[in-house]
Amino acid sequence: MIELAVFDMAGTTIDDGGAVYRALSEAVTGAGATLSDSDLQAWMGTDKVQAITALLDLGGISPTDELVASRFAAFKVALAEAYRTDPPTAFDGVPEALASLRSRGIRVALSTGFDRPVVEGLLASLGWTAAKDPAAPISPSTTVDAVVTTSDVAAGRPAPYLIHHAMELTGVHDVARVLAAGDTLVDLQAARNAGAISVGVLTGALSREALTEGPHDYILGGVVDIPALAECRPG
C-alpha cells in the first residue's frame, strides 16, 4: 500500500470553474501577446511566473522581468476577483476520498503551481486545514497532512520537487510508495520524474485522449476513484 498521495489543487481536487485558465489567459493577452489554446494547456499546472514568461515569449512579446512581474500581479488580481465572485468548491466526494485515504494511514498532500499567498486564501475559502506537523500521527481534525507550493521549491512542475518536498515533510522515503495525481500533462510528467505512481484525472480541461499522451499508470474519472485502487487498499 502507498504511504503518501499527492494531489494537484485546481482541476483535480478543487473545482474553480476554469478561473485559473481565464486569469492566465487574460494576464498574457493583456500584454498584447497572442495565445493559442494548445499553448495555454501545455503550460497549465506549472509555476505561474514560469508559465507567463513562456506564454509571453510564445505570443511574440519579450518577457522582461518587469513585464512578467506586472502580468503575474494582474493574474493574481484576476484570480482573486474570480474566486470572490464565484468561490471554488471541492469536487463532489473529494473530501470524503481524502479522509478515506488518511483513515487507512496514507498521508495526503496538496501540491500546486500557485504561490503560498494564493493557496492560503484558497484553502481558507474551502475551510480546509493542514496539519501543523505533517509527520505527526494522522489526525481526522485536519483535511490534509501537507501543502506544497511553488514558493517552497526550486522549480515547479514538471520538475519532481513538489512531490519530493511533500515526501520530505511527511517523512516518506520510498518513491515507489507515493502516488501523485493531477489533471494536466505536466502533473503526469512530474509524477513520473519523481518516481511515483502517475495518475491523471478527467475533472480538468483535458480529455482522456489528451491525458493519455502523458506518462501515466492510471487515467481515472476523478480523485474519488483513487481510494479503490489496489495500491490504496490494505493487504
Coordinates of C-alpha atoms in Angstrom, one line a residue:
M1 CA 0.0 0.0 0.0
I2 CA 1.2 3.5 -0.7
E3 CA 2.3 5.8 2.2
L4 CA 1.6 9.2 0.5
A5 CA -0.8 10.6 -2.1
V6 CA 0.0 14.0 -3.6
F7 CA -2.8 15.8 -5.3
D8 CA -2.9 18.9 -7.5
M9 CA -5.4 21.5 -6.5
A10 CA -7.4 23.4 -9.2
G11 CA -8.9 21.0 -11.7
T12 CA -8.1 18.0 -9.6
T13 CA -9.4 18.3 -6.0
I14 CA -10.9 21.7 -6.4
D15 CA -13.5 22.9 -9.0
D16 CA -12.8 26.6 -9.8
G17 CA -14.8 26.7 -12.9
G18 CA -11.8 27.3 -15.1
A19 CA -10.8 30.5 -13.3
V20 CA -7.1 29.8 -13.5
Y21 CA -7.3 29.3 -17.3
R22 CA -9.1 32.6 -17.7
A23 CA -6.9 34.6 -15.4
L24 CA -3.7 33.2 -17.0
S25 CA -5.1 33.9 -20.5
E26 CA -6.1 37.5 -19.5
A27 CA -2.7 38.1 -18.0
V28 CA -0.9 37.1 -21.1
T29 CA -3.2 38.6 -23.8
G30 CA -3.4 41.8 -21.7
A31 CA 0.2 42.4 -22.6
G32 CA -0.6 42.1 -26.3
A33 CA 0.6 38.5 -26.7
T34 CA -1.3 36.1 -28.9
L35 CA -2.3 32.9 -27.2
S36 CA -3.4 29.5 -28.6
D37 CA -5.5 27.0 -26.5
S38 CA -2.8 24.4 -27.1
D39 CA 0.0 26.7 -25.7
L40 CA -2.2 27.6 -22.7
Q41 CA -3.0 23.9 -21.9
A42 CA 0.7 23.0 -22.3
W43 CA 1.6 25.4 -19.5
M44 CA -1.2 24.8 -17.1
G45 CA -0.1 23.2 -13.9
T46 CA 3.3 24.8 -14.0
D47 CA 4.6 27.6 -11.8
K48 CA 2.6 30.7 -12.9
V49 CA 5.6 33.0 -13.3
Q50 CA 7.3 30.4 -15.5
A51 CA 4.0 30.0 -17.4
I52 CA 3.6 33.7 -18.0
T53 CA 7.2 34.1 -19.1
A54 CA 6.9 31.2 -21.6
L55 CA 3.5 32.3 -22.9
L56 CA 4.5 35.9 -23.5
D57 CA 7.5 34.7 -25.5
L58 CA 5.4 32.3 -27.5
G59 CA 2.9 35.1 -28.1
G60 CA 5.5 37.4 -29.6
I61 CA 6.2 39.6 -26.5
S62 CA 9.6 40.0 -24.9
P63 CA 9.2 38.7 -21.3
T64 CA 11.2 41.3 -19.4
D65 CA 11.4 40.9 -15.6
E66 CA 9.3 44.0 -15.2
L67 CA 6.6 42.8 -17.6
V68 CA 6.4 39.3 -16.1
A69 CA 6.1 40.8 -12.6
S70 CA 3.3 43.1 -13.7
R71 CA 1.5 40.3 -15.6
F72 CA 1.8 38.0 -12.6
A73 CA 0.3 40.7 -10.4
A74 CA -2.5 41.0 -12.8
F75 CA -3.1 37.3 -12.8
K76 CA -3.4 37.2 -9.0
V77 CA -5.8 40.1 -9.0
A78 CA -8.0 38.5 -11.7
L79 CA -7.9 35.1 -9.9
A80 CA -8.8 36.7 -6.6
E81 CA -11.7 38.5 -8.1
A82 CA -12.9 35.3 -9.8
Y83 CA -12.7 33.4 -6.6
R84 CA -14.5 36.2 -4.7
T85 CA -17.4 36.3 -7.1
D86 CA -17.6 32.6 -7.8
P87 CA -15.9 30.8 -4.9
P88 CA -14.3 27.4 -5.8
T89 CA -15.6 24.3 -4.3
A90 CA -14.3 20.8 -3.7
F91 CA -15.3 18.3 -6.4
D92 CA -18.1 16.0 -5.2
G93 CA -16.7 13.3 -3.0
V94 CA -13.2 14.6 -2.8
P95 CA -13.2 15.5 1.0
E96 CA -14.5 12.0 1.7
A97 CA -11.9 10.4 -0.6
L98 CA -9.1 12.3 1.2
A99 CA -10.5 11.3 4.6
S100 CA -10.8 7.6 3.5
L101 CA -7.1 7.5 2.4
R102 CA -6.0 9.1 5.7
S103 CA -8.1 6.7 7.7
R104 CA -6.0 3.9 6.2
G105 CA -2.8 5.5 7.3
I106 CA -2.0 7.1 3.9
R107 CA -0.8 10.7 4.2
V108 CA -2.3 13.2 1.9
A109 CA -0.5 16.3 0.5
L110 CA -1.7 19.0 -1.9
S111 CA 0.7 20.5 -4.4
T112 CA 0.2 23.4 -6.7
G113 CA 1.6 25.8 -9.3
F114 CA 0.3 28.7 -7.1
D115 CA 2.4 30.6 -4.7
R116 CA 1.8 30.5 -0.9
P117 CA -0.4 33.6 -0.6
V118 CA -2.8 32.4 -3.3
V119 CA -3.0 28.9 -1.7
E120 CA -3.7 30.2 1.8
G121 CA -6.7 32.2 0.6
L122 CA -8.0 29.3 -1.5
L123 CA -7.7 26.8 1.4
A124 CA -9.4 29.3 3.8
S125 CA -12.3 29.8 1.4
L126 CA -12.8 26.0 1.3
G127 CA -12.4 25.6 5.0
W128 CA -9.6 23.1 4.5
T129 CA -6.8 22.8 7.0
A130 CA -3.3 21.2 7.0
A131 CA -1.5 19.5 9.9
K132 CA 0.9 21.8 11.7
D133 CA 3.3 18.8 11.8
P134 CA 3.0 16.8 8.6
A135 CA 5.0 13.9 10.0
A136 CA 2.9 13.6 13.2
P137 CA 0.3 10.9 13.6
I138 CA -2.6 11.5 11.1
S139 CA -5.4 13.4 12.7
P140 CA -9.0 13.5 11.4
S141 CA -9.3 17.1 12.6
T142 CA -7.4 18.3 9.6
T143 CA -8.1 17.9 5.9
V144 CA -4.6 17.1 4.7
D145 CA -1.2 16.5 6.1
A146 CA 0.8 18.9 4.0
V147 CA 0.5 21.6 1.3
V148 CA 3.4 22.3 -1.0
T149 CA 3.5 25.4 -3.3
T150 CA 6.0 26.8 -5.8
S151 CA 7.1 29.2 -3.1
D152 CA 8.6 26.1 -1.3
V153 CA 10.8 24.6 -4.0
A154 CA 13.4 25.5 -6.6
A155 CA 11.2 24.7 -9.6
G156 CA 7.6 23.7 -10.2
R157 CA 6.3 21.0 -12.4
P158 CA 7.4 19.1 -14.5
A159 CA 10.3 19.0 -12.0
P160 CA 9.7 16.5 -9.3
Y161 CA 10.4 18.8 -6.4
L162 CA 6.9 19.5 -5.2
I163 CA 6.3 15.7 -4.8
H164 CA 9.7 15.1 -3.2
H165 CA 9.2 18.0 -0.8
A166 CA 5.9 16.5 0.2
M167 CA 7.8 13.3 0.9
E168 CA 10.3 15.2 3.0
L169 CA 7.6 17.0 5.0
T170 CA 5.6 13.8 5.7
G171 CA 8.6 11.5 6.4
V172 CA 8.1 9.2 3.5
H173 CA 11.3 7.8 2.0
D174 CA 10.3 5.4 -0.8
V175 CA 9.1 6.9 -4.1
A176 CA 7.6 3.6 -5.1
R177 CA 5.1 4.1 -2.2
V178 CA 3.9 7.5 -3.4
L179 CA 1.0 8.3 -5.8
A180 CA 0.7 11.7 -7.5
A181 CA -2.5 12.8 -9.3
G182 CA -3.4 15.7 -11.5
D183 CA -5.4 16.9 -14.4
T184 CA -2.6 18.2 -16.7
L185 CA 0.2 16.7 -18.7
V186 CA 2.8 18.4 -16.5
D187 CA 1.2 16.7 -13.5
L188 CA 1.8 13.4 -15.1
Q189 CA 5.3 14.2 -16.1
A190 CA 6.2 15.5 -12.6
A191 CA 4.9 12.2 -11.1
R192 CA 7.0 10.2 -13.5
N193 CA 10.0 12.4 -12.9
A194 CA 9.5 11.8 -9.1
G195 CA 9.3 8.1 -9.5
A196 CA 5.8 8.0 -8.2
I197 CA 2.6 6.3 -9.4
S198 CA 1.3 8.7 -12.0
V199 CA -2.5 9.2 -12.1
G200 CA -4.4 11.5 -14.5
V201 CA -7.9 12.6 -13.6
L202 CA -10.6 13.9 -16.0
T203 CA -12.0 16.6 -13.8
G204 CA -9.9 19.3 -15.5
A205 CA -9.9 20.6 -19.1
L206 CA -8.2 17.7 -20.9
S207 CA -9.9 14.8 -22.5
R208 CA -9.0 11.2 -21.8
E209 CA -7.3 11.1 -25.2
A210 CA -5.2 14.1 -24.4
L211 CA -4.2 12.9 -20.9
T212 CA -3.3 9.5 -22.2
E213 CA -0.4 11.2 -24.2
G214 CA 1.4 11.8 -20.9
P215 CA 3.3 9.2 -18.8
H216 CA 0.7 7.5 -16.6
D217 CA -0.2 4.4 -14.7
Y218 CA -3.9 5.2 -14.5
I219 CA -6.4 7.6 -16.1
L220 CA -9.4 7.9 -13.8
G221 CA -12.6 9.9 -13.7
G222 CA -11.6 11.8 -10.6
V223 CA -9.9 11.7 -7.2
V224 CA -13.0 10.0 -5.9
D225 CA -11.8 6.8 -7.8
I226 CA -8.4 6.7 -6.2
P227 CA -9.2 5.0 -2.9
A228 CA -10.4 2.0 -4.9
L229 CA -7.0 1.4 -6.5
A230 CA -5.2 -1.7 -5.3
E231 CA -2.3 0.4 -4.2
C232 CA -4.5 2.3 -1.8
R233 CA -6.1 -0.7 -0.1
P234 CA -4.6 -2.5 2.9
G235 CA -3.3 -6.0 2.3

